[in-house]
Tab-separated table of N, CA, C and O in Angstrom:
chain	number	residue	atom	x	y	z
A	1	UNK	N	27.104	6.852	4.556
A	1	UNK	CA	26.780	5.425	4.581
A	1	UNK	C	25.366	5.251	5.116
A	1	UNK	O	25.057	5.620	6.249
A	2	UNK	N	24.450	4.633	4.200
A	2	UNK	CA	23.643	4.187	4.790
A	2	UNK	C	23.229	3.041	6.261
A	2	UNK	O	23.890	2.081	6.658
A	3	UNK	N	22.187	3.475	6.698
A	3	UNK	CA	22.134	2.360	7.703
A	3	UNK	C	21.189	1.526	7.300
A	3	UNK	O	20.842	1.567	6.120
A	4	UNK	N	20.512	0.491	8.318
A	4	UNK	CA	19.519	-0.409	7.693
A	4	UNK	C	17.908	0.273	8.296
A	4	UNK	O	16.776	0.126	7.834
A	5	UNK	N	18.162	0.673	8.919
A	5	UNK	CA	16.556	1.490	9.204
A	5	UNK	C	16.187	2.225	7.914
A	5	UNK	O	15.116	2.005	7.347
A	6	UNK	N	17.300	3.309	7.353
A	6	UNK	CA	17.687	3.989	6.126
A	6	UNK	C	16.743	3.251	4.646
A	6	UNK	O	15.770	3.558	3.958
A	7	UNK	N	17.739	2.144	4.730
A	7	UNK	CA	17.475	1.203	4.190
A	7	UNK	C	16.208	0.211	4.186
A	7	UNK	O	16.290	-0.523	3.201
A	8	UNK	N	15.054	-0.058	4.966
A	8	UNK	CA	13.957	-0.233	5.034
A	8	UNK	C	13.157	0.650	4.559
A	8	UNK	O	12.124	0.301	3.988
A	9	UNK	N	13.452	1.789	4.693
A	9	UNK	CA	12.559	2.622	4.762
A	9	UNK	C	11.930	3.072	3.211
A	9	UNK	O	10.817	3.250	2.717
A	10	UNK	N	13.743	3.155	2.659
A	10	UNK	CA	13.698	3.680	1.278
A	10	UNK	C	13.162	2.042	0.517
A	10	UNK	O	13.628	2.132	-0.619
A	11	UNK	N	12.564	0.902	0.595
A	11	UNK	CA	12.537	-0.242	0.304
A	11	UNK	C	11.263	0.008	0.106
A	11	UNK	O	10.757	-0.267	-0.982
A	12	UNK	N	10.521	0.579	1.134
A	12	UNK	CA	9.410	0.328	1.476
A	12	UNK	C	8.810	1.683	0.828
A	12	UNK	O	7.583	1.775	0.790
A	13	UNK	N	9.553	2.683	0.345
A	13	UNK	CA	8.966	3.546	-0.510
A	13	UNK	C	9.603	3.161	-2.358
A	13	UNK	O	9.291	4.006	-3.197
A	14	UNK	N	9.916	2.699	-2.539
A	14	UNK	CA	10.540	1.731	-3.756
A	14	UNK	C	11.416	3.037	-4.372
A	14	UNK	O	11.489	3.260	-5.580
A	15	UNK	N	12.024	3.805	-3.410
A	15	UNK	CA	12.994	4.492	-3.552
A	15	UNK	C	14.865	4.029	-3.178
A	15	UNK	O	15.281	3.207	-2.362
A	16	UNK	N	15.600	4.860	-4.064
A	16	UNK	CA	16.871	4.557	-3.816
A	16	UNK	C	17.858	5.368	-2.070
A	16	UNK	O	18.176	6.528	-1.810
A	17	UNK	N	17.935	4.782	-1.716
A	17	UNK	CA	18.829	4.934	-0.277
A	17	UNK	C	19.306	6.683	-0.176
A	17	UNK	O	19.372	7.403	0.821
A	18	UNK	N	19.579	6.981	-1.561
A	18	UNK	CA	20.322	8.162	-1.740
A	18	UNK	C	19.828	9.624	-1.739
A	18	UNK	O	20.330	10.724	-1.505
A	19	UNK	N	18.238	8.996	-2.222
A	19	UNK	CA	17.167	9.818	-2.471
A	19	UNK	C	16.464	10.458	-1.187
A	19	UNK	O	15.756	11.456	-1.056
A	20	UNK	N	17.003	9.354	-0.155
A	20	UNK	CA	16.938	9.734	1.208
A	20	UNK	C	17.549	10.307	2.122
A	20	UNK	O	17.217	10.443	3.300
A	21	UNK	N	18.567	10.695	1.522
A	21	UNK	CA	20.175	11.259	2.632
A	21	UNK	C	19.553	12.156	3.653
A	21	UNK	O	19.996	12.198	4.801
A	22	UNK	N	18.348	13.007	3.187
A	22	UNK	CA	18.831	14.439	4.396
A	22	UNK	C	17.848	13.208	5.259
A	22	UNK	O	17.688	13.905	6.261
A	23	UNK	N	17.180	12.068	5.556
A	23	UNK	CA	17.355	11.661	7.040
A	23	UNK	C	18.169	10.952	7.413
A	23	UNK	O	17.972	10.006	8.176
A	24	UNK	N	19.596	11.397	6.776
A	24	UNK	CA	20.483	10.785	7.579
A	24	UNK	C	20.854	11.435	9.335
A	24	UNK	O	21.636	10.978	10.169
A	25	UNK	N	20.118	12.404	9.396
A	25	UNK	CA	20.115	13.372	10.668
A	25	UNK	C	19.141	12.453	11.791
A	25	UNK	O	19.356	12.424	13.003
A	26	UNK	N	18.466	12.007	11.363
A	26	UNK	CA	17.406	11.585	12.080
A	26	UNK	C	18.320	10.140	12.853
A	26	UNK	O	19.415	9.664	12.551
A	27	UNK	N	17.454	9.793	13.799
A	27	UNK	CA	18.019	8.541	14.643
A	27	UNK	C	17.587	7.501	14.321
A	27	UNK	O	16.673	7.734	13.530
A	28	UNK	N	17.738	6.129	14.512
A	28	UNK	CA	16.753	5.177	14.313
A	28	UNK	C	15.683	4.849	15.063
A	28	UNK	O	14.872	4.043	14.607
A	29	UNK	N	15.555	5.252	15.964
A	29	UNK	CA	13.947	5.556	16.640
A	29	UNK	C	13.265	7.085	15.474
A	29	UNK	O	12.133	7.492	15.737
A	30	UNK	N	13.557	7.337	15.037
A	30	UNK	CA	12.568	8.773	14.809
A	30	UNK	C	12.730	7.489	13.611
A	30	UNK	O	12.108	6.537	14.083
A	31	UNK	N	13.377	7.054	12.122
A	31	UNK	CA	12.903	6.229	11.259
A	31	UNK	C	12.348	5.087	11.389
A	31	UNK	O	11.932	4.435	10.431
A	32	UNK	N	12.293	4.784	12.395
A	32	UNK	CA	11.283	3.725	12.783
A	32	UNK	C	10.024	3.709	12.798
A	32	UNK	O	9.283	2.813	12.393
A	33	UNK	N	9.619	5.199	13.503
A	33	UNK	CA	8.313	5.674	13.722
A	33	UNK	C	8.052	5.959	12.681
A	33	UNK	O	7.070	5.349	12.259
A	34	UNK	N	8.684	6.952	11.704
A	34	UNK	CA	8.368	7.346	9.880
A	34	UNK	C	8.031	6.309	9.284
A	34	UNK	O	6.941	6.322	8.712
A	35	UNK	N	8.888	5.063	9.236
A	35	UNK	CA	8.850	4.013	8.417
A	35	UNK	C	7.271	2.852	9.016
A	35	UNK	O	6.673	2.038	8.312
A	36	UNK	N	7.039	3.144	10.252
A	36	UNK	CA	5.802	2.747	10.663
A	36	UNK	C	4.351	3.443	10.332
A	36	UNK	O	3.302	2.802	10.270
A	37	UNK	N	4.439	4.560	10.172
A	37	UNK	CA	3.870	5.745	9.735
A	37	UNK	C	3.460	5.493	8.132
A	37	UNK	O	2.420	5.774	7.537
A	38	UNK	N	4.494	4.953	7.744
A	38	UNK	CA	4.745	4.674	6.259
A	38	UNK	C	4.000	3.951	6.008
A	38	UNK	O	3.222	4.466	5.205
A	39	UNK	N	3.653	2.645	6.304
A	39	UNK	CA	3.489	1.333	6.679
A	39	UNK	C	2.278	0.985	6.663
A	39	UNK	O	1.789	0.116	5.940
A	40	UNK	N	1.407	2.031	7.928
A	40	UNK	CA	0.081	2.342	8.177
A	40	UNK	C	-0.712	3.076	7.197
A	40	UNK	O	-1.942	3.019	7.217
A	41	UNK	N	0.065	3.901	6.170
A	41	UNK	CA	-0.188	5.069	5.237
A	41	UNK	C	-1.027	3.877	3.559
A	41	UNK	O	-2.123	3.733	3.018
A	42	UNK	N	0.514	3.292	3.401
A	42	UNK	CA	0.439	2.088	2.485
A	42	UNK	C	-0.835	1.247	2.644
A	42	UNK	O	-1.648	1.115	1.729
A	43	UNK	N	-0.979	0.626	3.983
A	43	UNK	CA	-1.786	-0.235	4.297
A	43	UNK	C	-3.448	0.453	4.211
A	43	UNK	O	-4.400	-0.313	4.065
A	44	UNK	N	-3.615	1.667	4.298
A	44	UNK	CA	-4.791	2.325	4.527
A	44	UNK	C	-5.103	2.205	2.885
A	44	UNK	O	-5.911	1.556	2.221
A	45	UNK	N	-3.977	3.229	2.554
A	45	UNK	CA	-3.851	3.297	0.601
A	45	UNK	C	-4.837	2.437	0.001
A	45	UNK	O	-5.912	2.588	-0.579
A	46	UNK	N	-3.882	1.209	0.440
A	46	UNK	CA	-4.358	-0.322	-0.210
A	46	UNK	C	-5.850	-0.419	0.062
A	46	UNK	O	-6.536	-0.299	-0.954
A	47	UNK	N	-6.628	-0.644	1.399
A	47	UNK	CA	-7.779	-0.483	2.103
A	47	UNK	C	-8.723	0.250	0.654
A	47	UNK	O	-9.402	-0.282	-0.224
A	48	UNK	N	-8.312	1.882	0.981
A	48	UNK	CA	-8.991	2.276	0.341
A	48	UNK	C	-8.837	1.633	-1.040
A	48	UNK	O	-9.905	1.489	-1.634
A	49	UNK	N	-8.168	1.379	-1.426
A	49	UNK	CA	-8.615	1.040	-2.952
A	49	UNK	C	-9.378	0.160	-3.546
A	49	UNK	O	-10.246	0.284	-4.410
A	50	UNK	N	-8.817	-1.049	-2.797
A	50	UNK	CA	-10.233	-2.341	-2.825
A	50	UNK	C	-11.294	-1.882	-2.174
A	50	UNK	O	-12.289	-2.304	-2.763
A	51	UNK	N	-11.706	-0.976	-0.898
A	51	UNK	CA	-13.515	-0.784	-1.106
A	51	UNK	C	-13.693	0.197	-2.155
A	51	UNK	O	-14.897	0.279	-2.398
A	52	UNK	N	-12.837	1.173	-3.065
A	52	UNK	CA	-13.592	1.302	-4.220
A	52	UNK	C	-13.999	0.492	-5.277
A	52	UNK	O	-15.054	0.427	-5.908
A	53	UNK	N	-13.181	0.025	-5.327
A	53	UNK	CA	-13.368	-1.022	-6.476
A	53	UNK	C	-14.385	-2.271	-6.031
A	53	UNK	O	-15.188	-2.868	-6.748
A	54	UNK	N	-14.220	-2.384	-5.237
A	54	UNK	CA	-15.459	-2.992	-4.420
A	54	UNK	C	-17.043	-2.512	-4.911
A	54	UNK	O	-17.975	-3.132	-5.424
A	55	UNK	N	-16.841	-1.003	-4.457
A	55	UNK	CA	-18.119	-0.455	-4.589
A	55	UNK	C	-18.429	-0.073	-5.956
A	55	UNK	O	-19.547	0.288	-6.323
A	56	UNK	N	-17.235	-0.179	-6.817
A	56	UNK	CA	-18.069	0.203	-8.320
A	56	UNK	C	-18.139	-0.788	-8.669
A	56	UNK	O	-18.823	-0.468	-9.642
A	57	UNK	N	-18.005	-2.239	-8.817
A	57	UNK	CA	-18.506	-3.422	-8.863
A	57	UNK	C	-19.730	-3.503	-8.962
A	57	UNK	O	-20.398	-4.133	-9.782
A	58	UNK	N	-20.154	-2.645	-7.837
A	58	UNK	CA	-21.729	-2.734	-7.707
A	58	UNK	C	-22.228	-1.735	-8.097
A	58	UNK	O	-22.824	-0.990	-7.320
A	59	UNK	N	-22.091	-1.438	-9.578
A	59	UNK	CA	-22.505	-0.511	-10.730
A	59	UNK	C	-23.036	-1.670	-11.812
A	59	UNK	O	-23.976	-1.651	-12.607
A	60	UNK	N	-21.868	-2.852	-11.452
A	60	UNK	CA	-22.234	-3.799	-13.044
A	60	UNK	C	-23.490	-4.047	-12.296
A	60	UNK	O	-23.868	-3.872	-11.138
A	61	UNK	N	-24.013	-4.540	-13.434
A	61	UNK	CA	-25.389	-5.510	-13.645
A	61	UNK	C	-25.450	-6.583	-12.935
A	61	UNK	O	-24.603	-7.334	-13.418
A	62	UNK	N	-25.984	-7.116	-12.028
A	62	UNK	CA	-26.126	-7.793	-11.458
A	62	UNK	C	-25.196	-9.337	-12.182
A	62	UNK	O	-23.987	-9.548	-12.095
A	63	UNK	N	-26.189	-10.168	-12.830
A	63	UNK	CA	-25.598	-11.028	-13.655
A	63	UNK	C	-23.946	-11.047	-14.181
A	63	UNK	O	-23.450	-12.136	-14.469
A	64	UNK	N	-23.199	-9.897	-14.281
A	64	UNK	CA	-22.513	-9.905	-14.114
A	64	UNK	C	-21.119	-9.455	-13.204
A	64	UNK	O	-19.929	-9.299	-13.478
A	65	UNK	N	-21.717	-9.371	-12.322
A	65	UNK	CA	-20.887	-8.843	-10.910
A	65	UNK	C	-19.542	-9.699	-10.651
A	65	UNK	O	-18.407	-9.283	-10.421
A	66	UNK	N	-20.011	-11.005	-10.758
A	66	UNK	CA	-19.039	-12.564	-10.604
A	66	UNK	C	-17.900	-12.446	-11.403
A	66	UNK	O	-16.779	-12.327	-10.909
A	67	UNK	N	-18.096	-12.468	-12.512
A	67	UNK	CA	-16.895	-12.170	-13.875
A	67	UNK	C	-16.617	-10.738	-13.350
A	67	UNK	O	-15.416	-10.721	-13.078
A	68	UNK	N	-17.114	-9.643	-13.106
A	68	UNK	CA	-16.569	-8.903	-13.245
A	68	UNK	C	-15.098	-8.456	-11.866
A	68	UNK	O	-14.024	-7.877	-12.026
A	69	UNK	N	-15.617	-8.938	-10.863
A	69	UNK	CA	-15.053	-9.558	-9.103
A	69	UNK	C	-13.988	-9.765	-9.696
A	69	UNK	O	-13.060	-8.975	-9.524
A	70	UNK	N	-13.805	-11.171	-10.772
A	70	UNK	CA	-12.736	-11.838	-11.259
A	70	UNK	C	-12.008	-10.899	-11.807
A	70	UNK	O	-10.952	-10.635	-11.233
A	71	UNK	N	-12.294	-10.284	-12.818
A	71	UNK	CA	-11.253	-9.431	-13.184
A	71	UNK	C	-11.072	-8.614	-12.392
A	71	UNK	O	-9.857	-8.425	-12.452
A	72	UNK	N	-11.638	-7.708	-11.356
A	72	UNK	CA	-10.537	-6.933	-10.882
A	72	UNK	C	-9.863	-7.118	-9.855
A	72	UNK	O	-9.082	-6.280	-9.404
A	73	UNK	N	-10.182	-8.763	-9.126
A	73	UNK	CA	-10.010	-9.105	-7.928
A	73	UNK	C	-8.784	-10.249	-7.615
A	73	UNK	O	-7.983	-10.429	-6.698
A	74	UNK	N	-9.211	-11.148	-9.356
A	74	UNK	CA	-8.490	-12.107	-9.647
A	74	UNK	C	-9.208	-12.932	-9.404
A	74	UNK	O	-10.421	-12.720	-9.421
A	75	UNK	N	-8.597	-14.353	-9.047
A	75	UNK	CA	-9.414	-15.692	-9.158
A	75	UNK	C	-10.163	-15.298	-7.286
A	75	UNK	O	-11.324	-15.133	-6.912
A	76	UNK	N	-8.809	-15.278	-6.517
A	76	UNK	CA	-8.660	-15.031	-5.319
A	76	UNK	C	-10.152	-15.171	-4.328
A	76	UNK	O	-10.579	-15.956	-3.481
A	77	UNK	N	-10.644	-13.853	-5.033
A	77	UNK	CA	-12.048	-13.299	-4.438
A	77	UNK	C	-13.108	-14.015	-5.485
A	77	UNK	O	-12.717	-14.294	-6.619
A	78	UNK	N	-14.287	-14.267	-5.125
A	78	UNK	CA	-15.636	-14.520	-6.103
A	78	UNK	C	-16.384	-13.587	-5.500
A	78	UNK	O	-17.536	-13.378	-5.881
């Protein structure tokens, strides 16, 4: 049976509960820290990806930097 730490964890890797069994050994303090670990990992991921895309932005041509922001940024950012 899963628990809900279990269950965050595998959520937050867009994996199934089951796929996770062998930490069923582990406690919910040790998946807490993994799943925080996780968390920080994701969040960096993300980081890095928008300052690349950031920085090849600034490959286009000037004149078009604005349109180009938009598309890979969305409306969101100019």
């Amino acid at each position: 049976m899963s628990r809900p730490s279990l269950e965050t964890l595998a959520s937050r890797l867009d994996l199934p509960v089951a796929s996770l069994a062998v930490l069923e050994a582990c406690t919910d303090d040790e998946l807490a820290v993994l799943d925080e670990a996780v968390a920080l990992a994701v969040m960096a991921e993300d980081q890095a990806v928008e300052h690349g895309l950031d920085a090849a932005v600034r490959f286009v041509p000037r004149p078009l930097r604005g349109r180009a922001r938009k598309l890979v940024f969305g409306s969101e950012r100019g």
